[in-house]
PDB file of C-alpha atoms in Angstrom:
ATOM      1  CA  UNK A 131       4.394 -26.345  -4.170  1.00 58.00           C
ATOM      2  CA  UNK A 132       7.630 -24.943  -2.514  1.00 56.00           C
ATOM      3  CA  UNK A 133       9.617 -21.816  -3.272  1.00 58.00           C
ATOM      4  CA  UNK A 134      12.038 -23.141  -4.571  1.00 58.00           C
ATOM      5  CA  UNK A 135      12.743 -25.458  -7.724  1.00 64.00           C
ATOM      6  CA  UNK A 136      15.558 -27.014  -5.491  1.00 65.00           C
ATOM      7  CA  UNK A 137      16.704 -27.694  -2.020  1.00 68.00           C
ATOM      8  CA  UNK A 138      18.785 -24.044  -2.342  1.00 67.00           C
ATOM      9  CA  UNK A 139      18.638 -20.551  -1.074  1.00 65.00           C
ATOM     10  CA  UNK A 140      19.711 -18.932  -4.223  1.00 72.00           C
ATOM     11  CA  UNK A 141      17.056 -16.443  -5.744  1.00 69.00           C
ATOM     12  CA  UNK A 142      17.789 -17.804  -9.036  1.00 73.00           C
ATOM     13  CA  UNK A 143      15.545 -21.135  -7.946  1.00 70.00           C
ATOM     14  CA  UNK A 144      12.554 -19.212  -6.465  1.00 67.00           C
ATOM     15  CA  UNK A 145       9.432 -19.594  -8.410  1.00 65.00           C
ATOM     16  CA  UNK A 146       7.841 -16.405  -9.833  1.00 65.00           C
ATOM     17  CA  UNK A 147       4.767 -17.194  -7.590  1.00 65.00           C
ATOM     18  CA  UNK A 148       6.219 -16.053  -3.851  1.00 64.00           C
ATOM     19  CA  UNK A 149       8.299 -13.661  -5.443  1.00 66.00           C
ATOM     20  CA  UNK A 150       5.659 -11.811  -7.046  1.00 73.00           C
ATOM     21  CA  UNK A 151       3.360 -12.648  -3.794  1.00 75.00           C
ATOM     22  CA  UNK A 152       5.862 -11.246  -1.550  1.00 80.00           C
ATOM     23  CA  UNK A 153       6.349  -7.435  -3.940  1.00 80.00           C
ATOM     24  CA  UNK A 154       2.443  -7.393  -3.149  1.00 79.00           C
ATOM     25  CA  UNK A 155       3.036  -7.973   0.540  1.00 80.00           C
ATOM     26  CA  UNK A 156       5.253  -5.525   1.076  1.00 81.00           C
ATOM     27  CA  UNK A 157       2.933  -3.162  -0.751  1.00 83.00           C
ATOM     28  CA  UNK A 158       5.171  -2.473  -3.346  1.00 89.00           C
ATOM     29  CA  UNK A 159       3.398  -4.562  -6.117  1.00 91.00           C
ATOM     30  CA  UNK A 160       6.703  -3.930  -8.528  1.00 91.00           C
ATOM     31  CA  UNK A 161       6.049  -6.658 -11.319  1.00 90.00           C
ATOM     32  CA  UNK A 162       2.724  -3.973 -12.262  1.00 93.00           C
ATOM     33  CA  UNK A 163       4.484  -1.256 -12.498  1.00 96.00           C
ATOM     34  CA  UNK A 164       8.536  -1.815 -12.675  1.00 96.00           C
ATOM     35  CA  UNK A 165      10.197  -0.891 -15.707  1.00 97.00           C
ATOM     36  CA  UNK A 166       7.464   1.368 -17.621  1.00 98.00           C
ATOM     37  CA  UNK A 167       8.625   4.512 -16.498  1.00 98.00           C
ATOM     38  CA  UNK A 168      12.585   4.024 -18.137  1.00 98.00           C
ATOM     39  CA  UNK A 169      10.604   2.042 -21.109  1.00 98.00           C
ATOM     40  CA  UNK A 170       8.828   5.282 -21.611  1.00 99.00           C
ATOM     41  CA  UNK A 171      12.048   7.203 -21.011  1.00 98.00           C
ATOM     42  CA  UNK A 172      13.906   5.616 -23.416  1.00 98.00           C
ATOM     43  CA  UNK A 173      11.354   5.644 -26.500  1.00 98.00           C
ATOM     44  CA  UNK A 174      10.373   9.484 -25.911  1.00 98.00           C
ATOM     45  CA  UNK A 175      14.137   9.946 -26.183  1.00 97.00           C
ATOM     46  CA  UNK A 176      16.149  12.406 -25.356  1.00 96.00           C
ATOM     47  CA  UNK A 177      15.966  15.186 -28.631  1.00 98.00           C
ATOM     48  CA  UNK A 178      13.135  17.505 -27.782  1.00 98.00           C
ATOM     49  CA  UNK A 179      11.808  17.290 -31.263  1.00 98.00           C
ATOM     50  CA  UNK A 180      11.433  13.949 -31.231  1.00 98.00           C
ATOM     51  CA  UNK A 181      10.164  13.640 -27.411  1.00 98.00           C
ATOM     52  CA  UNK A 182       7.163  15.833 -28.699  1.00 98.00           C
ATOM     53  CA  UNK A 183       6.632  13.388 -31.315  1.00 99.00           C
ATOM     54  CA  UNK A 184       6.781  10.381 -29.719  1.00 99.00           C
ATOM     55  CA  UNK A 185       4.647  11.759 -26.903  1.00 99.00           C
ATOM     56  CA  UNK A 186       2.134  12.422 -29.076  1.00 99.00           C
ATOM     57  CA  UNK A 187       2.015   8.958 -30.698  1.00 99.00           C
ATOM     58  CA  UNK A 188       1.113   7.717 -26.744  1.00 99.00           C
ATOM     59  CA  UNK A 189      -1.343   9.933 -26.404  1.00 98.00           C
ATOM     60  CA  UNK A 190      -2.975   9.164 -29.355  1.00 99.00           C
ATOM     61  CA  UNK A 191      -2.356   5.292 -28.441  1.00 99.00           C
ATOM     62  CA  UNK A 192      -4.334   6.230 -24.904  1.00 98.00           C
ATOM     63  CA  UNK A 193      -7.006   8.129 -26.626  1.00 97.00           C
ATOM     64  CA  UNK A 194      -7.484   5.400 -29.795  1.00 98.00           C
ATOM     65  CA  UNK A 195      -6.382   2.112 -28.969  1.00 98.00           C
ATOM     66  CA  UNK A 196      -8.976   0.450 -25.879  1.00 98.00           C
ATOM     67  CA  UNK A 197      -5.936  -1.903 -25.249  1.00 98.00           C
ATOM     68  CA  UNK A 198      -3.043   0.697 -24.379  1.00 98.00           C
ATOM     69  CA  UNK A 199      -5.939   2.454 -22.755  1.00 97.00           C
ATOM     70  CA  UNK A 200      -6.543  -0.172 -20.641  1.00 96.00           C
ATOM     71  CA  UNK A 201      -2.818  -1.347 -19.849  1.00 97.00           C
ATOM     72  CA  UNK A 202      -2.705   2.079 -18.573  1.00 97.00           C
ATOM     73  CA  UNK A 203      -5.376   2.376 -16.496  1.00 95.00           C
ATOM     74  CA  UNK A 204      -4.550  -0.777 -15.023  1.00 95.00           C
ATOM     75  CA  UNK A 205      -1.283   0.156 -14.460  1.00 97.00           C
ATOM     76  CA  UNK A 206      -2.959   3.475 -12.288  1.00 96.00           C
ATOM     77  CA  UNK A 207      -4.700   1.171 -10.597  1.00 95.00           C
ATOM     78  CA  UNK A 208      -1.317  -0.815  -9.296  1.00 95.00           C
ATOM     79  CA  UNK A 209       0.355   2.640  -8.787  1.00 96.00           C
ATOM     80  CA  UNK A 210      -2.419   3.730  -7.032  1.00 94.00           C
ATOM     81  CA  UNK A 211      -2.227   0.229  -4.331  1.00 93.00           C
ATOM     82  CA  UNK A 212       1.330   1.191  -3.657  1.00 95.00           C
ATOM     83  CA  UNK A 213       2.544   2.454  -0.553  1.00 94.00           C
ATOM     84  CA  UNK A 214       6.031   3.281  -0.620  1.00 93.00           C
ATOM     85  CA  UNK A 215       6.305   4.630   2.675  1.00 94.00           C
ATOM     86  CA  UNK A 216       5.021   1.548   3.661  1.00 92.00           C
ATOM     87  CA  UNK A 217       7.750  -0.454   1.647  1.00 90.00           C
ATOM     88  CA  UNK A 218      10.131   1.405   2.670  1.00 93.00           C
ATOM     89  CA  UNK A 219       9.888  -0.203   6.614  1.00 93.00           C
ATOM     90  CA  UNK A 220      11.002  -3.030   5.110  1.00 90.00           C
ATOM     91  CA  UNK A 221      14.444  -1.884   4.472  1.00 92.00           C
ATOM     92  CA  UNK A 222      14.898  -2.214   8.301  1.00 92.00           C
ATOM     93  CA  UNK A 223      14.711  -5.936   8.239  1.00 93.00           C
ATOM     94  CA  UNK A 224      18.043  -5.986   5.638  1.00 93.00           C
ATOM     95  CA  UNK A 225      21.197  -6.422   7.612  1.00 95.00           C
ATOM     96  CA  UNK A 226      23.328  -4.657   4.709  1.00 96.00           C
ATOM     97  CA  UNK A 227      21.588  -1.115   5.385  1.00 95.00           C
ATOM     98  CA  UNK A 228      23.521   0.649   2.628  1.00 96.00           C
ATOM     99  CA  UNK A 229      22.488  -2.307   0.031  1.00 96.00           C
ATOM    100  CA  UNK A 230      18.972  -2.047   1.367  1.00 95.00           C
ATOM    101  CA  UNK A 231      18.948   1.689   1.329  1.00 96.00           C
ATOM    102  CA  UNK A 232      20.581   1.663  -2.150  1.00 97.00           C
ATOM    103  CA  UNK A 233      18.090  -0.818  -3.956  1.00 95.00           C
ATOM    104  CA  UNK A 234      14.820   1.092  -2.270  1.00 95.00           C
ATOM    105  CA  UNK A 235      16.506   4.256  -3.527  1.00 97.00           C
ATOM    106  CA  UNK A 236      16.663   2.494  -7.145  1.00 97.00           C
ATOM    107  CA  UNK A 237      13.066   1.288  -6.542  1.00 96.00           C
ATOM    108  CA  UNK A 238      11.547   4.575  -5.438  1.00 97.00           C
ATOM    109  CA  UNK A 239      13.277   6.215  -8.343  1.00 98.00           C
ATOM    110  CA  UNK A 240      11.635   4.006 -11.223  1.00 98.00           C
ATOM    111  CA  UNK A 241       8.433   4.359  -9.580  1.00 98.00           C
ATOM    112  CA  UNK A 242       8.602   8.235  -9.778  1.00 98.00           C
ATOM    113  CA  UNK A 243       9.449   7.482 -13.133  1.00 98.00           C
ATOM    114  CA  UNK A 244       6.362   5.418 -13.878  1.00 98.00           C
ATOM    115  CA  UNK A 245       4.011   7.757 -12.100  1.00 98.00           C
ATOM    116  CA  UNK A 246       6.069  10.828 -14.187  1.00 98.00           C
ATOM    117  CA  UNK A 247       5.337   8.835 -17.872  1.00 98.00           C
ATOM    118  CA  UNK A 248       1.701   8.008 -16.969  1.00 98.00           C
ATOM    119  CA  UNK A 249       0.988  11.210 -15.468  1.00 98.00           C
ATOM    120  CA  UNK A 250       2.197  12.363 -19.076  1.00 98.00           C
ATOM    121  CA  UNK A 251       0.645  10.580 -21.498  1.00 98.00           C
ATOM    122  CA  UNK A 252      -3.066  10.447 -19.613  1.00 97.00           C
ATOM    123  CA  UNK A 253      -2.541  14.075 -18.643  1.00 95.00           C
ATOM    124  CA  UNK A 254      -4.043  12.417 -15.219  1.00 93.00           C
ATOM    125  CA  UNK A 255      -1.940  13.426 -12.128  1.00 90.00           C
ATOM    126  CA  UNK A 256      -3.862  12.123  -9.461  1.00 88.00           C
ATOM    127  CA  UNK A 257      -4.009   7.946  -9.114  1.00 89.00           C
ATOM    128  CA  UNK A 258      -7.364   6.992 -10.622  1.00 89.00           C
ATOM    129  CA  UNK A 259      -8.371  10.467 -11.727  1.00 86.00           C
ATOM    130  CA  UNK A 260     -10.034   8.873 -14.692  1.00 81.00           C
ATOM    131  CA  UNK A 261     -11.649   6.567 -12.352  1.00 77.00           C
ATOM    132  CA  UNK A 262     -13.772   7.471  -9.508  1.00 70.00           C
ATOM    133  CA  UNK A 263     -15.382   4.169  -8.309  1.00 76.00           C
ATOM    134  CA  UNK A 264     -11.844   3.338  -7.531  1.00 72.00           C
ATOM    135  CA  UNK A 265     -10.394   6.255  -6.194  1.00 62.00           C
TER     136      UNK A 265
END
């Protein structure tokens, strides 16, 4: 199959297949991980009170629930196949350097925040603590 849906270049006709293909290739991996850490953000909220609560509703999720349990550990297991300083070479290649440099910056920053909200709710901060025949 090609890329593309139609004889374009815009990203909007790309299939899902090379795109997510190509995140993996550059060792980023972004559709496993992107987008947890600000979920988690925004439902812990920001009233302390609440953040306590809500926290401990995810930990009880990790602890009770084998599905969240295993989103999660799946989800260590894409963190953990990252390499950012690898993906981070790749904002060479972009001519624009300060929209390549600004849309790593955004990329690095919600992966922080992924590795922050799992790191919290597993109590795990080391990749694959929970699993050593992967680490």
């Amino acid at each position: 199959r090609p890329a593309s849906r139609k004889a374009t270049r815009a990203i909007e006709d790309l299939r899902a297949i090379p795109w997510g293909f190509s995140w993996g290739q550059a060792r980023v991996a972004l559709p496993g991980w992107c987008g947890f850490g600000s979920g988690v953000e925004a439902f812990l909220g920001e009233e302390p009170a609440q953040r306590t609560k809500n926290l401990a509703l995810l930990k009880r999720m990790f602890k009770g629930w084998p599905f969240f349990r295993a989103l999660l550990s799946n989800l260590d297991m894409v963190l953990a196949k990252a390499d950012l300083a690898l993906a981070e070479r790749y904002v060479e290649l972009v001519e624009d350097k300060k929209l390549g440099k600004r849309i790593f910056a955004a990329i690095k920053a919600e992966f922080e925040r992924t590795e922050q909200a799992l790191n919290l709710i597993t109590g795990d901060d080391k990749r694959l603590a929970a699993n050593l025949s992967l680490a």
